[in-house]
mmCIF file of C-alpha atoms in Angstrom:
data_model
loop_
_atom_site.group_PDB
_atom_site.id
_atom_site.type_symbol
_atom_site.label_atom_id
_atom_site.label_comp_id
_atom_site.label_asym_id
_atom_site.label_seq_id
_atom_site.Cartn_x
_atom_site.Cartn_y
_atom_site.Cartn_z
ATOM 1 C CA GLY D 1254 -72.404 89.139 177.998
ATOM 2 C CA VAL D 1255 -72.888 85.321 176.563
ATOM 3 C CA LEU D 1256 -76.361 83.548 176.244
ATOM 4 C CA PHE D 1257 -75.647 79.441 176.432
ATOM 5 C CA VAL D 1258 -79.308 77.483 176.065
ATOM 6 C CA GLN D 1259 -78.908 73.962 176.647
ATOM 7 C CA LEU D 1260 -82.236 72.140 175.668
ATOM 8 C CA LEU D 1261 -83.551 68.666 174.214
ATOM 9 C CA ASN D 1262 -83.758 68.522 169.918
ATOM 10 C CA TYR D 1263 -86.926 68.560 169.742
ATOM 11 C CA ASP D 1264 -86.530 68.628 166.147
ATOM 12 C CA ARG D 1265 -85.406 65.006 166.410
ATOM 13 C CA ILE D 1266 -88.437 64.240 168.949
ATOM 14 C CA LEU D 1267 -91.677 65.380 167.062
ATOM 15 C CA ARG D 1268 -89.618 63.953 163.833
ATOM 16 C CA ALA D 1269 -89.169 60.427 165.436
ATOM 17 C CA ARG D 1270 -91.951 60.609 167.456
ATOM 18 C CA GLU D 1271 -90.746 57.576 169.546
ATOM 19 C CA ARG D 1272 -93.221 57.647 172.293
ATOM 20 C CA ILE D 1273 -91.781 55.716 174.737
ATOM 21 C CA GLN D 1274 -88.238 57.635 175.965
ATOM 22 C CA GLY D 1275 -87.027 55.058 179.082
ATOM 23 C CA VAL D 1276 -88.647 52.066 181.613
ATOM 24 C CA ARG D 1277 -86.552 50.926 184.328
ATOM 25 C CA ASP D 1278 -86.681 48.873 187.027
ATOM 26 C CA GLU D 1279 -85.695 49.536 191.028
ATOM 27 C CA GLY D 1280 -86.704 48.074 193.956
ATOM 28 C CA GLY D 1281 -90.198 46.999 193.012
ATOM 29 C CA THR D 1282 -91.303 50.296 191.705
ATOM 30 C CA THR D 1283 -91.231 50.161 187.650
ATOM 31 C CA PHE D 1284 -90.545 53.768 186.333
ATOM 32 C CA ILE D 1285 -92.204 54.206 182.158
ATOM 33 C CA ARG D 1286 -91.058 57.883 180.876
ATOM 34 C CA PHE D 1287 -93.088 58.838 177.484
ATOM 35 C CA TYR D 1288 -94.693 61.323 175.462
ATOM 36 C CA ASP D 1289 -97.998 62.264 174.357
ATOM 37 C CA PHE D 1290 -97.903 64.126 171.141
ATOM 38 C CA GLU D 1291 -99.940 67.325 170.575
ATOM 39 C CA GLU D 1292 -100.918 69.276 168.176
ATOM 40 C CA GLU D 1293 -98.791 72.322 168.594
ATOM 41 C CA ARG D 1294 -97.010 70.545 172.445
ATOM 42 C CA ILE D 1295 -95.455 67.702 173.464
ATOM 43 C CA ARG D 1296 -96.996 66.403 177.632
ATOM 44 C CA PHE D 1297 -93.657 64.573 178.926
ATOM 45 C CA ASN D 1298 -95.501 61.977 181.558
ATOM 46 C CA VAL D 1299 -93.675 59.727 184.143
ATOM 47 C CA LEU D 1300 -95.391 56.137 185.290
ATOM 48 C CA GLN D 1301 -94.197 54.941 188.151
ATOM 49 C CA VAL D 1302 -95.964 51.457 189.463
ATOM 50 C CA THR D 1303 -95.377 49.307 192.576
ATOM 51 C CA ARG D 1304 -96.124 46.173 192.859
ATOM 52 C CA GLY D 1305 -95.973 45.117 196.844
ATOM 53 C CA GLU D 1306 -98.251 43.267 199.803
ATOM 54 C CA GLY D 1307 -100.327 41.585 197.305
ATOM 55 C CA GLU D 1308 -100.955 44.859 195.126
ATOM 56 C CA VAL D 1309 -100.444 47.098 192.312
ATOM 57 C CA ARG D 1310 -100.210 50.790 192.821
ATOM 58 C CA HIS D 1311 -99.505 53.555 190.145
ATOM 59 C CA ARG D 1312 -98.951 56.684 189.895
ATOM 60 C CA LEU D 1313 -98.898 59.164 186.886
ATOM 61 C CA ASP D 1314 -97.641 62.587 186.985
ATOM 62 C CA GLY D 1315 -96.756 64.757 183.558
ATOM 63 C CA VAL D 1316 -95.934 68.541 182.525
ATOM 64 C CA THR D 1317 -96.777 70.037 178.915
ATOM 65 C CA LEU D 1318 -94.061 71.106 176.995
ATOM 66 C CA ARG D 1319 -93.303 73.758 174.142
ATOM 67 C CA PRO D 1320 -90.772 71.982 171.708
ATOM 68 C CA TRP D 1321 -88.711 74.872 170.333
ATOM 69 C CA GLY D 1322 -86.745 74.239 167.138
ATOM 70 C CA ARG D 1323 -82.995 75.103 166.223
ATOM 71 C CA GLU D 1324 -84.127 77.322 163.777
ATOM 72 C CA GLU D 1325 -87.447 79.062 165.615
ATOM 73 C CA LEU D 1326 -85.127 80.007 168.995
ATOM 74 C CA GLY D 1327 -82.166 80.865 166.298
ATOM 75 C CA GLN D 1328 -85.259 83.047 164.786
ATOM 76 C CA ARG D 1329 -86.518 84.822 168.216
ATOM 77 C CA LEU D 1330 -82.791 85.375 169.375
ATOM 78 C CA ARG D 1331 -81.955 87.223 166.459
ATOM 79 C CA ARG D 1332 -84.605 89.121 167.103
ATOM 80 C CA SER D 1333 -83.720 89.756 170.443
ATOM 81 C CA GLY D 1334 -80.577 91.333 169.833
ATOM 82 C CA PHE D 1335 -78.799 88.155 170.119
ATOM 83 C CA SER D 1336 -75.689 87.615 167.211
ATOM 84 C CA ALA D 1337 -72.975 85.286 166.135
ATOM 85 C CA ILE D 1338 -75.576 82.351 167.592
ATOM 86 C CA GLN D 1339 -74.029 78.889 167.216
ATOM 87 C CA ALA D 1340 -75.462 75.717 167.871
ATOM 88 C CA PHE D 1341 -73.890 72.321 169.195
ATOM 89 C CA GLY D 1342 -75.270 68.857 169.865
ATOM 90 C CA GLY D 1343 -74.462 68.855 173.442
ATOM 91 C CA MET D 1344 -72.776 70.560 176.336
ATOM 92 C CA THR D 1345 -69.323 68.817 175.233
ATOM 93 C CA MET D 1346 -69.931 71.057 172.182
ATOM 94 C CA GLU D 1347 -70.201 68.558 169.432
ATOM 95 C CA PRO D 1348 -71.548 69.483 166.435
ATOM 96 C CA PHE D 1349 -75.231 70.076 165.897
ATOM 97 C CA SER D 1350 -77.341 67.148 164.058
ATOM 98 C CA HIS D 1351 -80.958 68.159 163.531
ATOM 99 C CA GLY D 1352 -81.491 63.571 163.251
ATOM 100 C CA THR D 1353 -79.475 62.607 165.931
ATOM 101 C CA SER D 1354 -78.541 64.689 168.511
ATOM 102 C CA ARG D 1355 -79.719 63.729 171.656
ATOM 103 C CA ASP D 1356 -79.764 67.822 173.167
ATOM 104 C CA LEU D 1357 -79.410 71.416 171.315
ATOM 105 C CA VAL D 1358 -76.765 73.563 172.794
ATOM 106 C CA LEU D 1359 -77.248 77.396 171.638
ATOM 107 C CA VAL D 1360 -74.459 79.708 172.177
ATOM 108 C CA ALA D 1361 -74.908 83.882 171.331
ATOM 109 C CA ALA D 1362 -73.445 87.216 172.061
ATOM 110 C CA ALA D 1363 -76.116 90.150 173.399
ATOM 111 C CA GLY D 1364 -75.516 93.214 171.790
ATOM 112 C CA ALA D 1365 -74.946 94.113 168.424
ATOM 113 C CA GLY D 1366 -72.819 92.422 165.861
ATOM 114 C CA THR D 1367 -73.331 90.463 162.650
ATOM 115 C CA ASP D 1368 -74.625 87.287 162.570
ATOM 116 C CA SER D 1369 -72.612 84.659 162.150
ATOM 117 C CA GLU D 1370 -74.645 81.240 162.664
ATOM 118 C CA LYS D 1371 -72.942 78.277 162.442
ATOM 119 C CA GLU D 1372 -73.273 74.547 162.916
ATOM 120 C CA GLY D 1373 -70.281 74.380 165.800
ATOM 121 C CA LYS D 1374 -67.163 75.235 166.017
#
């Protein structure tokens, strides 16, 4: 079989440490997406600020994430029996770049075989 894994490029996120990820206004509500960088984890937050009827209300939701990097995830896949691991920078299978790709897509073959990890193709 074939394994297809898509996640954010945490190598880029951890290197850049850009806390604010986006601000968007929608009909009197502002959504602010941001990270808190912890020791071995990242907390992804969404702050929702709503203005109306003379008051301002807010709601904060967040989730703690384990930021898997390309090398570590590739090693874990190999130890689990996957081979021919290829890395791409997105669902359209463009080449992966640690510093600029938004996403990390790994494609791997299950079972025995030689590991020919490649940077896309």
